[in-house]
Amino acid sequence: LNVGALTSWVGIARLLALVLSCLTFSLVASTGRFGGPYGTWCMFTWCFCFAVTLLVLLLELLELYPLLPLSWDDFTSAFSMLAALMVFTSSVVFPATFISSPCSSSQCARQAVATAASCLCFLAYAVEVSLTRAKPGDISSFLSTVPGLLKVFEAYVACLIFSLLDEYNSESGLMWCVAVYSICFIFTLLVIIFTIGRCLAYIPCPLEKVLVGYNFLALLMYLTATVLWPLYSFRGRSRPDPCGTYCWWNKHLGVTFLTIFNLIAYLVDLVYSTRMVF
């Protein structure tokens, strides 16, 4: 047994994330209030992170991970980054959707404790990302470098954008924005999958320079989407009153901000990738 997998700082962070995610979904399940798309997403997030973290700990404890046909360091780095993003999103969405004011019942108290545990779980995954991040000059594991972690962030933000999309078929500008989100997401996801699957060596071209060129094109495409999406989404349309949880105006505003986040991510990715190559 590799006891160091549990006693190292990374192992301790994973154990904390395991316990906190289990505590979170147990408390939420005990309330019985997690219906609807947002509640289902939050519950899936906590259960998924718990299950994969448990699997990672068992494989490292039993030293079985070298038998897997994948890059283990890239996989664990990508998962910890993805888990941090997913748990952070759930920590914001769950209380905003299910906790009402004033909070006086025992059910609401359990929801509040679950929210606090989810926030601590996010911090545990964030610590793991910080501990496993590659040091400057170390490129043995691409997904543990800043550009690699940004790839996971870009793909996740694109998934959030897809979950908010509606009413975009009537405008050509909005359809172009959806094409931008889709093209960039597919290419970024392929980079992540090929890296974890150790397939990058089969690409007959210098990958580092290809990534620099792709980041530049993605930056330009997202720049156009940052301008076109709010222009066509809100042109001649005011915010409805009332505007509930599933209001189209809130969704389009969310897509606007997420587009800006990915624009900044691709800009930082381009800067770091250029420094690594040149």
mmCIF file of N, CA and C in Angstrom, residues 38-116:
data_model
loop_
_atom_site.group_PDB
_atom_site.id
_atom_site.type_symbol
_atom_site.label_atom_id
_atom_site.label_comp_id
_atom_site.label_asym_id
_atom_site.label_seq_id
_atom_site.Cartn_x
_atom_site.Cartn_y
_atom_site.Cartn_z
ATOM 1 N N TYR A 38 -31.515 22.906 -11.736
ATOM 2 C CA TYR A 38 -30.425 23.437 -10.921
ATOM 3 C C TYR A 38 -30.112 22.522 -9.742
ATOM 4 N N GLY A 39 -31.149 22.026 -9.071
ATOM 5 C CA GLY A 39 -30.931 21.117 -7.956
ATOM 6 C C GLY A 39 -30.313 19.802 -8.396
ATOM 7 N N THR A 40 -30.773 19.291 -9.528
ATOM 8 C CA THR A 40 -30.207 18.051 -10.061
ATOM 9 C C THR A 40 -28.740 18.225 -10.416
ATOM 10 N N TRP A 41 -28.399 19.382 -11.006
ATOM 11 C CA TRP A 41 -27.008 19.648 -11.354
ATOM 12 C C TRP A 41 -26.132 19.698 -10.105
ATOM 13 N N CYS A 42 -26.594 20.377 -9.063
ATOM 14 C CA CYS A 42 -25.808 20.485 -7.836
ATOM 15 C C CYS A 42 -25.588 19.112 -7.207
ATOM 16 N N MET A 43 -26.652 18.319 -7.129
ATOM 17 C CA MET A 43 -26.519 16.987 -6.545
ATOM 18 C C MET A 43 -25.585 16.108 -7.378
ATOM 19 N N PHE A 44 -25.702 16.187 -8.709
ATOM 20 C CA PHE A 44 -24.794 15.434 -9.573
ATOM 21 C C PHE A 44 -23.345 15.852 -9.343
ATOM 22 N N THR A 45 -23.101 17.145 -9.179
ATOM 23 C CA THR A 45 -21.748 17.651 -8.975
ATOM 24 C C THR A 45 -21.126 17.050 -7.734
ATOM 25 N N TRP A 46 -21.823 17.104 -6.617
ATOM 26 C CA TRP A 46 -21.258 16.603 -5.367
ATOM 27 C C TRP A 46 -21.053 15.089 -5.414
ATOM 28 N N CYS A 47 -22.001 14.359 -5.989
ATOM 29 C CA CYS A 47 -21.859 12.899 -6.084
ATOM 30 C C CYS A 47 -20.743 12.510 -7.045
ATOM 31 N N PHE A 48 -20.666 13.205 -8.188
ATOM 32 C CA PHE A 48 -19.626 12.912 -9.167
ATOM 33 C C PHE A 48 -18.242 13.176 -8.590
ATOM 34 N N CYS A 49 -18.057 14.309 -7.934
ATOM 35 C CA CYS A 49 -16.750 14.635 -7.358
ATOM 36 C C CYS A 49 -16.373 13.653 -6.258
ATOM 37 N N PHE A 50 -17.361 13.266 -5.444
ATOM 38 C CA PHE A 50 -17.099 12.277 -4.395
ATOM 39 C C PHE A 50 -16.636 10.947 -4.998
ATOM 40 N N ALA A 51 -17.346 10.473 -6.024
ATOM 41 C CA ALA A 51 -17.042 9.168 -6.605
ATOM 42 C C ALA A 51 -15.662 9.156 -7.273
ATOM 43 N N VAL A 52 -15.356 10.183 -8.050
ATOM 44 C CA VAL A 52 -14.070 10.207 -8.760
ATOM 45 C C VAL A 52 -12.917 10.415 -7.786
ATOM 46 N N THR A 53 -13.097 11.258 -6.771
ATOM 47 C CA THR A 53 -12.045 11.457 -5.773
ATOM 48 C C THR A 53 -11.768 10.170 -5.018
ATOM 49 N N LEU A 54 -12.815 9.443 -4.660
ATOM 50 C CA LEU A 54 -12.635 8.145 -4.001
ATOM 51 C C LEU A 54 -11.880 7.179 -4.898
ATOM 52 N N LEU A 55 -12.208 7.158 -6.185
ATOM 53 C CA LEU A 55 -11.510 6.291 -7.134
ATOM 54 C C LEU A 55 -10.044 6.666 -7.250
ATOM 55 N N VAL A 56 -9.751 7.973 -7.314
ATOM 56 C CA VAL A 56 -8.357 8.429 -7.405
ATOM 57 C C VAL A 56 -7.571 8.000 -6.171
ATOM 58 N N LEU A 57 -8.148 8.168 -4.993
ATOM 59 C CA LEU A 57 -7.457 7.792 -3.760
ATOM 60 C C LEU A 57 -7.199 6.287 -3.699
ATOM 61 N N LEU A 58 -8.187 5.486 -4.107
ATOM 62 C CA LEU A 58 -8.007 4.035 -4.082
ATOM 63 C C LEU A 58 -6.935 3.585 -5.070
ATOM 64 N N LEU A 59 -6.941 4.160 -6.267
ATOM 65 C CA LEU A 59 -5.946 3.759 -7.272
ATOM 66 C C LEU A 59 -4.540 4.143 -6.842
ATOM 67 N N GLU A 60 -4.392 5.294 -6.196
ATOM 68 C CA GLU A 60 -3.064 5.694 -5.731
ATOM 69 C C GLU A 60 -2.661 4.910 -4.490
ATOM 70 N N LEU A 61 -3.611 4.613 -3.614
ATOM 71 C CA LEU A 61 -3.298 3.825 -2.418
ATOM 72 C C LEU A 61 -2.848 2.423 -2.780
ATOM 73 N N LEU A 62 -3.517 1.807 -3.752
ATOM 74 C CA LEU A 62 -3.182 0.440 -4.179
ATOM 75 C C LEU A 62 -2.143 0.414 -5.296
ATOM 76 N N GLU A 63 -1.719 1.622 -5.754
ATOM 77 C CA GLU A 63 -0.713 1.758 -6.827
ATOM 78 C C GLU A 63 -1.131 1.008 -8.089
ATOM 79 N N LEU A 64 -2.379 1.183 -8.469
ATOM 80 C CA LEU A 64 -2.907 0.551 -9.677
ATOM 81 C C LEU A 64 -2.955 1.500 -10.863
ATOM 82 N N TYR A 65 -2.740 2.792 -10.616
ATOM 83 C CA TYR A 65 -2.897 3.772 -11.702
ATOM 84 C C TYR A 65 -1.897 3.598 -12.838
ATOM 85 N N PRO A 66 -0.650 3.037 -12.605
ATOM 86 C CA PRO A 66 0.238 2.839 -13.770
ATOM 87 C C PRO A 66 -0.306 1.853 -14.796
ATOM 88 N N LEU A 67 -1.292 1.052 -14.404
ATOM 89 C CA LEU A 67 -1.859 0.079 -15.340
ATOM 90 C C LEU A 67 -2.848 0.710 -16.308
ATOM 91 N N LEU A 68 -3.276 1.928 -16.024
ATOM 92 C CA LEU A 68 -4.260 2.584 -16.876
ATOM 93 C C LEU A 68 -3.588 3.200 -18.101
ATOM 94 N N PRO A 69 -4.233 3.097 -19.269
ATOM 95 C CA PRO A 69 -3.633 3.642 -20.507
ATOM 96 C C PRO A 69 -3.875 5.148 -20.647
ATOM 97 N N LEU A 70 -3.428 5.901 -19.678
ATOM 98 C CA LEU A 70 -3.605 7.354 -19.732
ATOM 99 C C LEU A 70 -2.518 8.022 -18.905
ATOM 100 N N SER A 71 -2.390 9.321 -19.115
ATOM 101 C CA SER A 71 -1.431 10.119 -18.352
ATOM 102 C C SER A 71 -2.077 10.469 -17.012
ATOM 103 N N TRP A 72 -1.614 9.816 -15.948
ATOM 104 C CA TRP A 72 -2.258 9.966 -14.653
ATOM 105 C C TRP A 72 -2.152 11.392 -14.113
ATOM 106 N N ASP A 73 -0.992 12.013 -14.245
ATOM 107 C CA ASP A 73 -0.808 13.378 -13.746
ATOM 108 C C ASP A 73 -1.722 14.360 -14.480
ATOM 109 N N ASP A 74 -1.846 14.180 -15.793
ATOM 110 C CA ASP A 74 -2.738 15.046 -16.557
ATOM 111 C C ASP A 74 -4.191 14.823 -16.145
ATOM 112 N N PHE A 75 -4.560 13.566 -15.931
ATOM 113 C CA PHE A 75 -5.930 13.259 -15.541
ATOM 114 C C PHE A 75 -6.280 13.857 -14.186
ATOM 115 N N THR A 76 -5.422 13.669 -13.187
ATOM 116 C CA THR A 76 -5.714 14.186 -11.851
ATOM 117 C C THR A 76 -5.708 15.714 -11.834
ATOM 118 N N SER A 77 -4.806 16.326 -12.614
ATOM 119 C CA SER A 77 -4.783 17.796 -12.668
ATOM 120 C C SER A 77 -6.064 18.331 -13.305
ATOM 121 N N ALA A 78 -6.480 17.698 -14.411
ATOM 122 C CA ALA A 78 -7.701 18.146 -15.086
ATOM 123 C C ALA A 78 -8.922 17.925 -14.205
ATOM 124 N N PHE A 79 -8.974 16.782 -13.516
ATOM 125 C CA PHE A 79 -10.143 16.520 -12.673
ATOM 126 C C PHE A 79 -10.214 17.480 -11.499
ATOM 127 N N SER A 80 -9.096 17.750 -10.836
ATOM 128 C CA SER A 80 -9.132 18.655 -9.686
ATOM 129 C C SER A 80 -9.569 20.053 -10.107
ATOM 130 N N MET A 81 -9.122 20.508 -11.276
ATOM 131 C CA MET A 81 -9.540 21.810 -11.776
ATOM 132 C C MET A 81 -11.033 21.788 -12.110
ATOM 133 N N LEU A 82 -11.486 20.734 -12.782
ATOM 134 C CA LEU A 82 -12.898 20.615 -13.130
ATOM 135 C C LEU A 82 -13.763 20.532 -11.873
ATOM 136 N N ALA A 83 -13.325 19.753 -10.882
ATOM 137 C CA ALA A 83 -14.095 19.612 -9.649
ATOM 138 C C ALA A 83 -14.192 20.941 -8.913
ATOM 139 N N ALA A 84 -13.100 21.698 -8.885
ATOM 140 C CA ALA A 84 -13.126 23.005 -8.225
ATOM 141 C C ALA A 84 -14.145 23.924 -8.895
ATOM 142 N N LEU A 85 -14.169 23.923 -10.225
ATOM 143 C CA LEU A 85 -15.114 24.770 -10.951
ATOM 144 C C LEU A 85 -16.553 24.312 -10.739
ATOM 145 N N MET A 86 -16.785 23.009 -10.784
ATOM 146 C CA MET A 86 -18.139 22.488 -10.620
ATOM 147 C C MET A 86 -18.672 22.761 -9.209
ATOM 148 N N VAL A 87 -17.836 22.509 -8.195
ATOM 149 C CA VAL A 87 -18.282 22.714 -6.814
ATOM 150 C C VAL A 87 -18.488 24.198 -6.540
ATOM 151 N N PHE A 88 -17.636 25.049 -7.106
ATOM 152 C CA PHE A 88 -17.820 26.491 -6.934
ATOM 153 C C PHE A 88 -19.160 26.936 -7.517
ATOM 154 N N THR A 89 -19.480 26.442 -8.715
ATOM 155 C CA THR A 89 -20.758 26.784 -9.341
ATOM 156 C C THR A 89 -21.934 26.319 -8.489
ATOM 157 N N SER A 90 -21.846 25.093 -7.974
ATOM 158 C CA SER A 90 -22.927 24.564 -7.144
ATOM 159 C C SER A 90 -23.050 25.338 -5.836
ATOM 160 N N SER A 91 -21.912 25.794 -5.297
ATOM 161 C CA SER A 91 -21.938 26.553 -4.044
ATOM 162 C C SER A 91 -22.633 27.897 -4.214
ATOM 163 N N VAL A 92 -22.672 28.397 -5.445
ATOM 164 C CA VAL A 92 -23.370 29.656 -5.724
ATOM 165 C C VAL A 92 -24.818 29.402 -6.125
ATOM 166 N N VAL A 93 -25.035 28.397 -6.971
ATOM 167 C CA VAL A 93 -26.372 28.146 -7.517
ATOM 168 C C VAL A 93 -27.314 27.600 -6.453
ATOM 169 N N PHE A 94 -26.837 26.670 -5.623
ATOM 170 C CA PHE A 94 -27.739 26.012 -4.668
ATOM 171 C C PHE A 94 -28.361 26.996 -3.670
ATOM 172 N N PRO A 95 -27.567 27.799 -2.956
ATOM 173 C CA PRO A 95 -28.230 28.724 -2.012
ATOM 174 C C PRO A 95 -29.082 29.778 -2.704
ATOM 175 N N ALA A 96 -28.649 30.211 -3.907
ATOM 176 C CA ALA A 96 -29.442 31.220 -4.612
ATOM 177 C C ALA A 96 -30.789 30.676 -5.053
ATOM 178 N N THR A 97 -30.873 29.369 -5.275
ATOM 179 C CA THR A 97 -32.109 28.765 -5.778
ATOM 180 C C THR A 97 -33.001 28.222 -4.671
ATOM 181 N N PHE A 98 -32.407 27.633 -3.636
ATOM 182 C CA PHE A 98 -33.200 26.862 -2.673
ATOM 183 C C PHE A 98 -33.278 27.476 -1.281
ATOM 184 N N ILE A 99 -32.388 28.373 -0.908
ATOM 185 C CA ILE A 99 -32.438 28.953 0.437
ATOM 186 C C ILE A 99 -33.191 30.274 0.379
ATOM 187 N N SER A 100 -34.250 30.359 1.135
ATOM 188 C CA SER A 100 -35.076 31.562 1.163
ATOM 189 C C SER A 100 -34.897 32.287 2.491
ATOM 190 N N SER A 101 -35.206 33.544 2.502
ATOM 191 C CA SER A 101 -35.097 34.363 3.702
ATOM 192 C C SER A 101 -36.498 34.703 4.209
ATOM 193 N N PRO A 102 -36.736 34.614 5.535
ATOM 194 C CA PRO A 102 -35.778 34.281 6.599
ATOM 195 C C PRO A 102 -35.551 32.772 6.708
ATOM 196 N N CYS A 103 -34.363 32.400 7.175
ATOM 197 C CA CYS A 103 -33.976 30.987 7.292
ATOM 198 C C CYS A 103 -34.109 30.581 8.757
ATOM 199 N N SER A 104 -35.233 29.958 9.100
ATOM 200 C CA SER A 104 -35.494 29.638 10.502
ATOM 201 C C SER A 104 -35.793 28.162 10.745
ATOM 202 N N SER A 105 -36.176 27.420 9.718
ATOM 203 C CA SER A 105 -36.540 26.015 9.904
ATOM 204 C C SER A 105 -35.295 25.135 9.954
ATOM 205 N N SER A 106 -35.471 23.911 10.442
ATOM 206 C CA SER A 106 -34.355 22.960 10.495
ATOM 207 C C SER A 106 -33.915 22.551 9.095
ATOM 208 N N GLN A 107 -34.875 22.504 8.183
ATOM 209 C CA GLN A 107 -34.535 22.180 6.797
ATOM 210 C C GLN A 107 -33.631 23.246 6.201
ATOM 211 N N CYS A 108 -33.953 24.499 6.456
ATOM 212 C CA CYS A 108 -33.124 25.590 5.946
ATOM 213 C C CYS A 108 -31.748 25.582 6.602
ATOM 214 N N ALA A 109 -31.691 25.207 7.869
ATOM 215 C CA ALA A 109 -30.399 25.135 8.562
ATOM 216 C C ALA A 109 -29.504 24.079 7.923
ATOM 217 N N ARG A 110 -30.073 22.935 7.578
ATOM 218 C CA ARG A 110 -29.294 21.890 6.904
ATOM 219 C C ARG A 110 -28.830 22.357 5.532
ATOM 220 N N GLN A 111 -29.676 23.102 4.829
ATOM 221 C CA GLN A 111 -29.262 23.646 3.536
ATOM 222 C C GLN A 111 -28.108 24.636 3.701
ATOM 223 N N ALA A 112 -28.153 25.439 4.743
ATOM 224 C CA ALA A 112 -27.078 26.395 4.984
ATOM 225 C C ALA A 112 -25.776 25.686 5.329
ATOM 226 N N VAL A 113 -25.857 24.643 6.163
ATOM 227 C CA VAL A 113 -24.656 23.872 6.498
ATOM 228 C C VAL A 113 -24.107 23.180 5.255
ATOM 229 N N ALA A 114 -24.990 22.672 4.407
ATOM 230 C CA ALA A 114 -24.548 22.035 3.161
ATOM 231 C C ALA A 114 -23.842 23.038 2.257
ATOM 232 N N THR A 115 -24.355 24.263 2.215
ATOM 233 C CA THR A 115 -23.699 25.302 1.416
ATOM 234 C C THR A 115 -22.307 25.608 1.949
ATOM 235 N N ALA A 116 -22.182 25.707 3.277
ATOM 236 C CA ALA A 116 -20.874 25.958 3.889
ATOM 237 C C ALA A 116 -19.902 24.813 3.604
#
